[in-house]
Tab-separated table of C-alpha atoms and ligand atoms in Angstrom:
chain	number	residue	atom	x	y	z
A	1380	MET	CA	-2.990	-26.665	-1.782
A	1381	LYS	CA	0.056	-27.774	-2.884
A	1382	THR	CA	2.872	-28.024	-0.776
A	1383	VAL	CA	6.798	-28.178	-2.057
A	1384	SER	CA	10.256	-28.254	-0.558
A	1385	ASN	CA	11.778	-28.149	-4.248
A	1386	ILE	CA	11.137	-25.456	-6.991
A	1387	ASN	CA	11.507	-27.659	-9.880
A	1388	ALA	CA	8.377	-29.982	-8.275
A	1389	ILE	CA	5.676	-27.613	-8.836
A	1390	LYS	CA	4.084	-26.393	-11.878
A	1391	PHE	CA	2.299	-23.070	-10.902
A	1392	ASP	CA	0.176	-23.168	-13.678
A	1393	SER	CA	-1.935	-26.215	-13.043
A	1394	ILE	CA	-2.828	-25.145	-9.682
A	1395	PRO	CA	-6.716	-24.763	-9.257
A	1396	VAL	CA	-8.114	-22.051	-7.480
A	1397	ASP	CA	-8.956	-22.573	-3.933
A	1398	PRO	CA	-12.479	-20.800	-3.198
A	1399	PHE	CA	-11.762	-20.975	0.462
A	1400	TRP	CA	-9.745	-17.711	-0.037
A	1401	ASN	CA	-12.109	-15.906	-2.589
A	1402	THR	CA	-14.564	-14.458	-0.459
A	1403	GLY	CA	-14.627	-13.443	3.045
A	1404	ASN	CA	-17.827	-14.422	5.299
A	1405	GLU	CA	-18.426	-11.103	6.752
A	1406	LYS	CA	-19.192	-7.478	5.047
A	1407	GLU	CA	-15.978	-5.423	5.052
A	1408	SER	CA	-15.769	-2.645	7.809
A	1409	LYS	CA	-16.095	0.780	6.321
A	1410	MET	CA	-12.843	1.626	7.992
A	1411	HIS	CA	-11.157	0.265	5.387
A	1412	ARG	CA	-12.261	2.932	2.935
A	1413	ILE	CA	-11.255	6.009	4.642
A	1414	HIS	CA	-8.867	6.535	2.224
A	1415	ALA	CA	-7.694	5.501	-1.007
A	1416	TYR	CA	-4.699	3.270	-1.910
A	1417	PRO	CA	-3.712	1.543	-4.575
A	1418	ALA	CA	-3.394	-2.585	-4.350
A	1419	LYS	CA	-4.830	-2.611	-1.342
A	1420	PHE	CA	-5.828	-6.024	-0.483
A	1421	PRO	CA	-9.247	-7.310	0.431
A	1422	ALA	CA	-9.461	-7.538	4.513
A	1423	PHE	CA	-10.989	-11.185	4.666
A	1424	ILE	CA	-7.529	-12.509	3.617
A	1425	THR	CA	-6.389	-11.949	7.431
A	1426	THR	CA	-9.255	-13.512	8.733
A	1427	LYS	CA	-8.759	-16.718	6.529
A	1428	ALA	CA	-5.034	-16.631	7.323
A	1429	LEU	CA	-5.882	-16.714	11.025
A	1430	GLU	CA	-8.547	-19.430	10.377
A	1431	PHE	CA	-5.562	-21.175	8.571
A	1432	VAL	CA	-2.843	-20.883	11.337
A	1433	ARG	CA	-5.437	-22.008	14.014
A	1434	GLN	CA	-6.145	-25.354	12.569
A	1435	ASP	CA	-2.286	-25.849	13.039
A	1436	ASN	CA	-2.355	-24.909	16.946
A	1437	ILE	CA	-0.129	-22.328	16.518
A	1438	PRO	CA	0.071	-19.689	19.373
A	1439	ILE	CA	-0.287	-16.289	17.894
A	1440	GLY	CA	1.213	-13.188	19.826
A	1441	TRP	CA	2.018	-10.789	17.178
A	1442	ILE	CA	0.835	-10.595	13.456
A	1443	ALA	CA	3.316	-8.277	11.029
A	1444	ASP	CA	2.641	-7.025	7.851
A	1445	ILE	CA	6.258	-6.229	6.291
A	1446	PHE	CA	4.473	-3.584	3.352
A	1447	CYS	CA	1.689	-2.504	5.457
A	1448	GLY	CA	0.014	-0.004	3.298
A	1449	CYS	CA	-2.875	1.573	4.390
A	1450	GLY	CA	-3.321	-0.671	7.452
A	1451	THR	CA	-5.312	-3.491	6.098
A	1452	VAL	CA	-4.053	-6.532	8.264
A	1453	ALA	CA	-3.375	-3.500	11.193
A	1454	PHE	CA	-6.924	-3.132	11.390
A	1455	GLU	CA	-8.053	-6.635	11.305
A	1456	ALA	CA	-5.143	-7.533	13.932
A	1457	LYS	CA	-6.666	-4.815	16.149
A	1458	ARG	CA	-10.331	-6.513	15.349
A	1459	ASN	CA	-8.852	-10.055	16.684
A	1460	LYS	CA	-7.048	-8.433	19.310
A	1461	ILE	CA	-3.854	-9.384	18.356
A	1462	ASN	CA	-0.513	-7.255	18.430
A	1463	PHE	CA	0.481	-6.024	15.302
A	1464	TRP	CA	3.749	-4.608	13.710
A	1465	GLY	CA	3.760	-2.848	10.563
A	1466	CYS	CA	6.139	-1.364	8.144
A	1467	ASP	CA	5.896	0.582	4.812
A	1468	VAL	CA	8.258	3.030	2.867
A	1469	ASN	CA	5.670	5.320	2.121
A	1470	PRO	CA	4.860	7.812	5.046
A	1471	VAL	CA	1.211	8.420	3.830
A	1472	ALA	CA	0.746	4.737	3.998
A	1473	THR	CA	1.863	4.507	7.418
A	1474	MET	CA	-0.166	7.803	8.134
A	1475	ILE	CA	-3.671	5.802	6.907
A	1476	ALA	CA	-2.410	2.706	8.635
A	1477	ARG	CA	-2.042	4.397	12.231
A	1478	ALA	CA	-5.211	6.677	11.829
A	1479	LYS	CA	-7.174	3.548	11.209
A	1480	SER	CA	-5.668	1.335	14.350
A	1481	ARG	CA	-6.506	4.144	16.624
A	1482	GLN	CA	-9.563	4.402	18.798
A	1483	TYR	CA	-11.551	7.563	18.774
A	1484	LYS	CA	-14.398	8.540	20.883
A	1485	SER	CA	-17.479	9.475	18.842
A	1486	LYS	CA	-18.471	12.619	20.766
A	1487	LYS	CA	-15.050	13.798	20.894
A	1488	LEU	CA	-14.700	13.480	16.972
A	1489	LYS	CA	-17.480	15.914	16.691
A	1490	ILE	CA	-16.344	18.122	18.822
A	1491	TYR	CA	-13.103	18.429	16.963
A	1492	TYR	CA	-15.094	18.310	13.755
A	1493	ASP	CA	-17.319	21.695	14.581
A	1494	LEU	CA	-14.216	23.335	15.894
A	1495	ILE	CA	-12.363	22.714	12.950
A	1496	ILE	CA	-15.306	23.941	10.682
A	1497	GLU	CA	-15.615	27.052	12.745
A	1498	GLU	CA	-12.191	27.882	12.741
A	1499	PHE	CA	-12.018	27.448	8.933
A	1500	LYS	CA	-14.852	30.121	8.525
A	1501	ARG	CA	-13.109	32.194	11.065
A	1502	LEU	CA	-9.715	32.361	9.002
A	1503	GLU	CA	-11.387	33.414	5.929
A	1504	ASN	CA	-9.615	36.611	5.716
A	1505	GLU	CA	-6.262	35.317	6.594
A	1506	ARG	CA	-3.758	35.431	2.976
A	1507	PHE	CA	-2.357	31.958	2.314
A	1508	SER	CA	0.540	32.998	-0.237
A	1509	TYR	CA	-0.182	30.698	-3.498
A	1510	GLU	CA	2.859	32.607	-5.029
A	1511	LYS	CA	5.299	30.964	-2.521
A	1512	ALA	CA	3.805	27.293	-2.742
A	1513	TYR	CA	5.721	24.621	-3.985
A	1514	ASP	CA	5.608	24.569	-7.674
A	1515	ARG	CA	4.251	20.986	-7.862
A	1516	LEU	CA	1.421	22.239	-5.716
A	1517	LYS	CA	0.606	25.353	-7.924
A	1518	TYR	CA	0.571	22.745	-10.961
A	1519	TRP	CA	-2.091	20.723	-9.603
A	1520	TYR	CA	-4.208	23.550	-7.741
A	1521	SER	CA	-5.958	26.754	-8.804
A	1522	LYS	CA	-5.091	29.593	-6.306
A	1523	GLN	CA	-8.652	29.265	-4.941
A	1524	GLN	CA	-8.224	25.603	-4.407
A	1525	PHE	CA	-4.804	26.039	-2.736
A	1526	GLU	CA	-5.925	28.853	-0.580
A	1527	GLU	CA	-8.609	26.996	0.803
A	1528	LEU	CA	-6.713	23.694	1.487
A	1529	ALA	CA	-3.931	25.783	3.066
A	1530	ARG	CA	-6.728	27.444	5.268
A	1531	LEU	CA	-8.161	23.823	6.148
A	1532	LYS	CA	-5.029	22.540	6.834
A	1533	LYS	CA	-4.042	25.361	9.313
A	1534	ALA	CA	-7.662	25.056	10.654
A	1535	ILE	CA	-6.773	21.475	11.667
A	1536	MET	CA	-3.562	21.987	13.366
A	1537	GLU	CA	-4.868	24.990	15.312
A	1538	SER	CA	-8.156	23.112	16.509
A	1539	ILE	CA	-6.060	20.103	17.956
A	1540	PRO	CA	-3.128	19.740	19.910
A	1541	ALA	CA	-0.314	17.973	18.358
A	1542	ARG	CA	0.077	15.616	20.850
A	1543	SER	CA	-3.854	14.520	20.487
A	1544	ASN	CA	-4.664	11.244	18.562
A	1545	TYR	CA	-7.624	12.925	17.152
A	1546	ARG	CA	-5.445	15.510	14.903
A	1547	LEU	CA	-4.350	12.025	12.708
A	1548	PHE	CA	-7.969	11.575	12.041
A	1549	PHE	CA	-8.482	14.814	10.624
A	1550	VAL	CA	-5.050	14.789	8.828
A	1551	CYS	CA	-6.246	11.263	7.156
A	1552	ALA	CA	-9.606	13.151	5.990
A	1553	PHE	CA	-7.402	16.082	4.643
A	1554	SER	CA	-5.227	13.992	2.682
A	1555	ASN	CA	-8.025	11.910	1.267
A	1556	ILE	CA	-9.638	14.928	-0.138
A	1557	LEU	CA	-6.398	16.139	-1.949
A	1558	LYS	CA	-7.122	14.699	-5.169
A	1559	PRO	CA	-11.000	15.234	-5.849
A	1560	THR	CA	-10.172	18.918	-5.041
A	1561	SER	CA	-7.241	18.910	-7.428
A	1562	ARG	CA	-6.761	18.537	-11.240
A	1563	TRP	CA	-5.751	14.969	-10.580
A	1564	LEU	CA	-7.203	12.900	-13.178
A	1565	THR	CA	-9.563	10.828	-11.417
A	1566	LYS	CA	-8.784	7.007	-10.553
A	1567	SER	CA	-5.568	7.755	-12.558
A	1568	ILE	CA	-2.466	5.596	-11.297
A	1569	LYS	CA	-0.167	7.654	-13.031
A	1570	PRO	CA	0.213	11.646	-12.235
A	1571	GLN	CA	-1.921	13.371	-14.953
A	1572	ILE	CA	-4.024	16.605	-15.380
A	1573	ASP	CA	-7.492	16.305	-16.412
A	1574	PRO	CA	-8.130	19.447	-18.305
A	1575	GLU	CA	-12.035	18.858	-18.332
A	1576	LYS	CA	-12.164	18.481	-14.656
A	1577	ILE	CA	-14.160	20.676	-12.390
A	1578	PRO	CA	-12.220	19.809	-8.796
A	1579	ALA	CA	-14.549	19.374	-5.774
A	1580	ASP	CA	-15.548	22.298	-3.009
A	1581	VAL	CA	-13.087	21.897	-0.335
A	1582	LEU	CA	-15.286	22.401	2.399
A	1583	SER	CA	-17.958	20.186	0.951
A	1584	ALA	CA	-15.509	17.583	0.152
A	1585	PHE	CA	-13.914	17.429	3.762
A	1586	LYS	CA	-17.517	17.684	5.512
A	1587	GLU	CA	-18.551	14.253	3.310
A	1588	GLN	CA	-15.157	12.757	3.965
A	1589	CYS	CA	-14.807	13.379	8.066
A	1590	LEU	CA	-18.797	12.288	7.982
A	1591	PHE	CA	-18.110	8.942	6.423
A	1592	MET	CA	-15.140	8.519	8.563
A	1593	MET	CA	-17.141	9.300	11.907
A	1594	ALA	CA	-19.842	6.674	10.523
A	1595	ALA	CA	-16.836	4.220	9.831
A	1596	ASN	CA	-15.561	4.349	13.521
A	1597	ASP	CA	-18.771	4.386	14.799
A	1598	GLU	CA	-19.512	1.184	13.134
A	1599	SER	CA	-15.893	-0.204	14.052
A	1600	ASP	CA	-15.303	-3.122	16.325
A	1601	ALA	CA	-11.503	-3.108	16.408
A	1602	LYS	CA	-11.854	-2.418	20.216
A	1603	GLY	CA	-9.171	-3.511	22.936
A	1604	ASP	CA	-5.608	-2.782	24.274
A	1605	SER	CA	-3.681	-5.041	21.820
A	1606	GLN	CA	-0.584	-3.410	20.863
A	1607	THR	CA	-0.022	-1.676	17.314
A	1608	LYS	CA	3.404	-0.668	16.354
A	1609	ILE	CA	3.728	1.040	12.579
A	1610	ILE	CA	7.287	2.419	11.479
A	1611	THR	CA	7.959	4.339	8.338
A	1612	ALA	CA	11.027	2.697	6.955
A	1613	ASN	CA	12.298	0.191	4.196
A	1614	PHE	CA	11.868	-3.192	5.404
A	1615	LEU	CA	15.327	-4.006	4.014
A	1616	ASN	CA	16.851	-1.317	6.240
A	1617	GLU	CA	19.276	-3.369	8.549
A	1618	SER	CA	18.789	-0.860	11.495
A	1619	ILE	CA	14.800	-1.504	12.153
A	1620	GLU	CA	13.728	-3.079	14.888
A	1621	HIS	CA	10.864	-5.436	15.178
A	1622	PRO	CA	9.524	-7.906	17.582
A	1623	THR	CA	9.520	-11.882	16.694
A	1624	VAL	CA	6.527	-12.271	15.216
A	1625	ASP	CA	3.864	-15.735	14.460
A	1626	ILE	CA	2.443	-14.653	11.338
A	1627	ILE	CA	3.199	-12.373	8.569
A	1628	ILE	CA	0.476	-11.585	6.493
A	1629	THR	CA	1.247	-9.466	3.442
A	1630	SER	CA	1.157	-8.397	-0.414
A	1631	PRO	CA	4.473	-7.364	-1.703
A	1632	PRO	CA	4.709	-4.538	-4.284
A	1633	TYR	CA	4.729	-5.145	-7.896
A	1634	VAL	CA	7.663	-4.395	-10.180
A	1635	THR	CA	7.178	-0.998	-11.918
A	1636	SER	CA	3.338	-0.904	-11.486
A	1637	TYR	CA	2.748	1.892	-8.851
A	1638	GLU	CA	5.313	4.449	-8.301
A	1639	TYR	CA	3.837	5.181	-4.603
A	1640	ALA	CA	5.918	8.411	-4.269
A	1641	ASP	CA	4.508	9.695	-7.516
A	1642	LEU	CA	0.972	8.530	-6.572
A	1643	HIS	CA	0.926	10.213	-3.060
A	1644	GLN	CA	2.940	13.221	-3.949
A	1645	LEU	CA	0.135	15.549	-2.852
A	1646	SER	CA	-0.273	14.210	0.381
A	1647	ILE	CA	3.613	14.116	0.968
A	1648	LEU	CA	3.906	17.610	-0.172
A	1649	TRP	CA	0.772	19.265	1.882
A	1650	LEU	CA	1.561	16.977	4.791
A	1651	SER	CA	5.523	18.177	4.503
A	1652	TYR	CA	6.971	14.608	4.525
A	1653	THR	CA	9.483	15.803	1.749
A	1654	ASP	CA	10.032	19.162	-0.024
A	1655	ASP	CA	10.676	16.628	-2.929
A	1656	TYR	CA	8.261	13.651	-3.263
A	1657	ARG	CA	10.948	11.931	-5.501
A	1658	LYS	CA	13.424	11.721	-2.756
A	1659	LEU	CA	10.867	8.969	-1.469
A	1660	ARG	CA	11.215	6.826	-4.472
A	1661	ASP	CA	14.762	5.282	-2.776
A	1662	GLY	CA	14.132	2.250	-0.961
A	1663	SER	CA	10.839	1.726	-2.711
A	1664	ILE	CA	10.548	-1.813	-3.874
A	1665	GLY	CA	9.459	-2.235	-7.558
A	1666	SER	CA	10.363	1.413	-8.428
A	1667	LEU	CA	11.724	2.127	-11.841
A	1668	TYR	CA	13.995	4.381	-10.436
A	1669	HIS	CA	17.260	2.762	-8.698
A	1670	THR	CA	20.615	2.693	-9.904
A	1671	TYR	CA	22.807	-0.511	-9.045
A	1672	ASN	CA	25.213	-2.507	-10.434
A	1673	PHE	CA	23.361	-4.762	-12.729
A	1674	ASP	CA	26.035	-6.992	-14.272
A	1675	LYS	CA	27.666	-7.443	-11.019
A	1676	GLU	CA	24.343	-8.162	-8.804
A	1677	LEU	CA	22.915	-10.298	-11.783
A	1678	LYS	CA	24.687	-13.315	-10.446
A	1679	ARG	CA	22.660	-13.188	-7.168
A	1680	LEU	CA	19.618	-13.790	-8.776
A	1681	ASN	CA	17.987	-17.439	-8.156
A	1682	SER	CA	17.310	-19.568	-11.363
A	1683	THR	CA	13.722	-18.300	-11.669
A	1684	GLY	CA	14.817	-14.563	-11.721
A	1685	THR	CA	17.341	-15.276	-14.093
A	1686	LYS	CA	15.549	-17.166	-16.778
A	1687	ILE	CA	12.865	-14.155	-16.577
A	1688	VAL	CA	15.727	-11.163	-16.667
A	1689	PHE	CA	17.503	-13.016	-19.589
A	1690	ARG	CA	14.271	-13.222	-21.278
A	1691	LEU	CA	13.502	-9.565	-20.965
A	1692	LEU	CA	17.035	-8.444	-21.987
A	1693	ASN	CA	16.147	-9.132	-25.569
A	1694	LYS	CA	13.251	-6.870	-25.226
A	1695	ASP	CA	13.762	-4.034	-23.129
A	1696	LYS	CA	16.882	-3.683	-21.379
A	1697	ALA	CA	15.667	-0.962	-18.719
A	1698	LYS	CA	12.914	-3.014	-17.810
A	1699	ALA	CA	15.169	-6.094	-17.523
A	1700	ARG	CA	17.191	-3.971	-15.423
A	1701	SER	CA	14.188	-2.930	-13.084
A	1702	VAL	CA	12.695	-6.338	-12.558
A	1703	ALA	CA	16.293	-7.659	-11.747
A	1704	LYS	CA	16.525	-5.317	-8.847
A	1705	TYR	CA	12.647	-6.383	-7.755
A	1706	PHE	CA	13.755	-9.688	-7.723
A	1707	LEU	CA	17.038	-9.236	-5.934
A	1708	ASP	CA	15.416	-7.038	-3.325
A	1709	MET	CA	12.371	-10.093	-3.043
A	1710	GLN	CA	15.197	-12.454	-2.446
A	1711	GLN	CA	16.419	-10.540	0.797
A	1712	VAL	CA	12.830	-9.660	1.902
A	1713	ALA	CA	12.460	-13.836	2.185
A	1714	GLN	CA	15.776	-14.111	3.994
A	1715	VAL	CA	14.816	-11.133	6.492
A	1716	CYS	CA	10.875	-12.254	7.062
A	1717	ARG	CA	12.433	-15.892	8.062
A	1718	ASN	CA	14.583	-14.307	10.309
A	1719	MET	CA	11.834	-12.613	12.092
A	1720	LEU	CA	9.550	-15.131	12.577
A	1721	SER	CA	9.076	-17.418	15.885
A	1722	ASP	CA	10.107	-21.352	15.853
A	1723	ARG	CA	6.714	-22.444	14.282
A	1724	GLY	CA	6.026	-19.068	12.154
A	1725	ILE	CA	4.368	-18.544	9.139
A	1726	ALA	CA	4.588	-16.118	6.329
A	1727	LEU	CA	1.759	-15.576	3.960
A	1728	PHE	CA	2.003	-13.789	0.933
A	1729	VAL	CA	-0.438	-12.653	-1.538
A	1730	VAL	CA	1.378	-12.049	-4.687
A	1731	GLY	CA	-0.034	-11.994	-8.572
A	1732	ASN	CA	1.903	-12.487	-11.827
A	1733	THR	CA	2.235	-10.007	-14.501
A	1734	GLU	CA	3.491	-10.024	-18.313
A	1735	TYR	CA	5.153	-7.420	-20.423
A	1736	LYS	CA	5.865	-7.421	-23.675
A	1737	GLY	CA	5.101	-11.461	-23.911
A	1738	VAL	CA	7.558	-12.163	-21.189
A	1739	ARG	CA	5.761	-13.635	-18.177
A	1740	ILE	CA	6.623	-12.131	-14.873
A	1741	GLU	CA	6.321	-14.857	-12.616
A	1742	ASN	CA	6.518	-13.183	-9.241
A	1743	ALA	CA	5.093	-16.133	-7.409
A	1744	ARG	CA	7.285	-18.731	-8.789
A	1745	HIS	CA	10.179	-16.397	-8.077
A	1746	LEU	CA	9.117	-15.780	-4.226
A	1747	THR	CA	8.586	-19.544	-3.707
A	1748	GLU	CA	12.219	-20.371	-4.546
A	1749	SER	CA	13.468	-17.306	-2.666
A	1750	LEU	CA	11.514	-18.604	0.400
A	1751	LEU	CA	12.808	-21.824	0.087
A	1752	ASN	CA	16.562	-20.589	-0.177
A	1753	SER	CA	15.931	-18.809	2.787
A	1754	GLY	CA	15.297	-22.090	4.607
A	1755	PHE	CA	11.466	-21.987	4.804
A	1756	THR	CA	11.306	-25.765	4.991
A	1757	LYS	CA	8.007	-25.964	3.045
A	1758	VAL	CA	5.962	-23.672	0.905
A	1759	SER	CA	2.445	-24.033	0.455
A	1760	VAL	CA	1.059	-22.826	-2.755
A	1761	THR	CA	-2.346	-21.959	-3.750
A	1762	LYS	CA	-4.725	-19.877	-5.804
A	1763	ARG	CA	-7.416	-17.224	-5.658
A	1764	LYS	CA	-9.928	-15.567	-8.083
A	1765	ILE	CA	-9.464	-11.519	-7.675
A	1766	THR	CA	-13.220	-10.720	-7.625
A	1767	GLY	CA	-14.210	-7.545	-9.355
A	1768	LYS	CA	-11.193	-7.864	-12.276
A	1769	ILE	CA	-12.567	-6.770	-15.785
A	1770	LEU	CA	-12.172	-8.593	-18.973
A	1771	THR	CA	-9.422	-6.790	-20.575
A	1772	PRO	CA	-6.381	-7.978	-18.828
A	1773	TYR	CA	-4.093	-5.624	-20.727
A	1774	ARG	CA	-2.966	-2.043	-18.936
A	1775	ASP	CA	-1.430	0.923	-21.016
A	1776	GLU	CA	1.398	3.099	-19.419
A	1777	LEU	CA	-1.433	5.316	-17.647
A	1778	GLY	CA	-2.811	1.894	-15.890
A	1779	ARG	CA	-5.465	2.263	-18.418
A	1780	PHE	CA	-7.266	-0.710	-20.152
A	1781	SER	CA	-5.656	-1.494	-23.344
A	1782	THR	CA	-6.207	-4.163	-26.452
A	1783	ASP	CA	-2.463	-3.843	-27.254
A	1784	LYS	CA	-0.750	-6.959	-26.453
A	1785	ASN	CA	2.431	-5.188	-25.627
A	1786	SER	CA	1.082	-3.572	-22.644
A	1787	ARG	CA	1.268	-4.949	-19.403
A	1788	LYS	CA	-0.798	-7.876	-18.491
A	1789	VAL	CA	-3.112	-8.387	-15.385
A	1790	TYR	CA	-4.207	-11.858	-14.516
A	1791	GLY	CA	-7.557	-12.312	-12.803
A	1792	GLU	CA	-5.893	-14.601	-10.355
A	1793	GLU	CA	-3.459	-14.257	-7.527
A	1794	PHE	CA	-1.504	-16.694	-5.571
A	1795	ILE	CA	-0.956	-17.568	-1.864
A	1796	LEU	CA	1.971	-18.686	-0.670
A	1797	ILE	CA	2.764	-19.941	2.607
A	1798	GLY	CA	6.132	-20.598	4.046
A	1799	ARG	CA	6.564	-22.434	6.922
A	1800	LYS	CA	10.005	-22.069	9.215
B	2708	SAM	C1	0.767	-4.083	-2.189
B	2708	SAM	S1	0.825	-2.388	-1.587
B	2708	SAM	C2	0.498	-3.207	0.083
B	2708	SAM	C3	-1.117	-2.842	0.330
B	2708	SAM	C4	-1.433	-3.318	1.751
B	2708	SAM	N1	-1.554	-4.776	1.846
B	2708	SAM	C5	-2.850	-3.046	2.088
B	2708	SAM	O1	-3.631	-3.326	1.902
B	2708	SAM	O2	-2.767	-1.488	1.848
B	2708	SAM	C6	2.668	-2.865	-1.261
B	2708	SAM	C7	3.000	-1.756	-0.195
B	2708	SAM	O3	4.862	-1.712	0.039
B	2708	SAM	C8	5.389	-0.735	0.125
B	2708	SAM	N2	6.541	-0.982	-0.065
B	2708	SAM	C9	7.395	-0.884	-1.374
B	2708	SAM	N3	8.846	-0.969	-0.883
B	2708	SAM	C10	9.126	-1.064	0.340
B	2708	SAM	C11	10.098	-1.007	1.117
B	2708	SAM	N4	11.264	-1.211	0.903
B	2708	SAM	N5	9.755	-1.491	2.741
B	2708	SAM	C12	8.400	-1.292	3.300
B	2708	SAM	N6	7.317	-1.001	2.305
B	2708	SAM	C13	7.534	-1.052	0.886
B	2708	SAM	C14	4.382	-0.087	-0.670
B	2708	SAM	O4	4.627	1.796	-0.223
B	2708	SAM	C15	3.359	-0.643	-0.495
B	2708	SAM	O5	2.154	0.236	0.222
């Protein structure tokens, strides 16, 4: 692990992979697979980070994940009986994270499960108006699929009181079957219809999903009374409140890789988070859709950010604007992270580089410089291998493999950056 206090004193390319961060020592809990989520990171990173921090004898009262996604760190914090504070701007992310971090009694889950199935059958003759549904939902579902999902949603809401923790468990199950039961192209990271697809049957998909989640809950060892606080918010919103934390473990969003609001539009609409999912792009770091004064803000970029944005300007002005906004946001993230840490606190980021039209988007270097500029005294940098990465490193606009070197490049390695306050 290389420790730096000056950005010019480090060559990111020559940093070797540290096998310590490559794999975990235990099997990942099933609970981490209860809902699909893009760019979820491996659960063992949390355990490794705790091991690493404990070598320094730093007392750990609170862990935070400022981009908590589907709650990987939240669940691992609970397993380790450490208080957790998490934040994500995407309400689908925080719904999954909360569902994962609660404790459920197996018997009670089974009782509610049976009640929902019974209620679903009882509602067979009820009418659910497809005609009045959001156009966006009609786009993804046939009349039959839509009506069955509406019936299932009603069955869940009527079987479990709103104030019960158990409702969230089944809402999460419902959310995870919304893509398989629709025309959404399976595994696509861009919203796209698959004209060949035969959508899964609603009731069978729900049953299978609940049985998997119930088995995951039975197996879960995340017990105990540590606190978990998860908020749905833009981390850069000044009015959010958080505790002082001892460790931040997080993986930031990438620039223009995923539009989380678009990707989760089915859950967002079905669960009524908003009637226009596009509104949720606002505040999402790395989104393509931001309006700001590019010429004025450019001056605030650090030296790594400036170099990359100017290289990109020659290739693709719109992309350069998006990358500049991303870098500016990440500079602010570094500052806010420093402010929320306790005196000897540590912030750990898992971050990878990408490449666009031959320009390397060096996220790791940019974030290291941002951390140093924000007053982190030292930043340690190391590399890990991403397991399961496929041979073709390029992705097209739909996230599919591509041999076109003008496409987005994804690397098989990523960086671990550890900033000390
Ligand atoms: C790489 S993912 C994190 C995945 C997470 N480690 C997991 O295992 O699920 C990045 C997350 O950042 C969130 N995000 C983007 N902009 C944000 C913002 N301004 N405030 C909070 N979260 C944000 C996205 O919604 C996404 O869930």
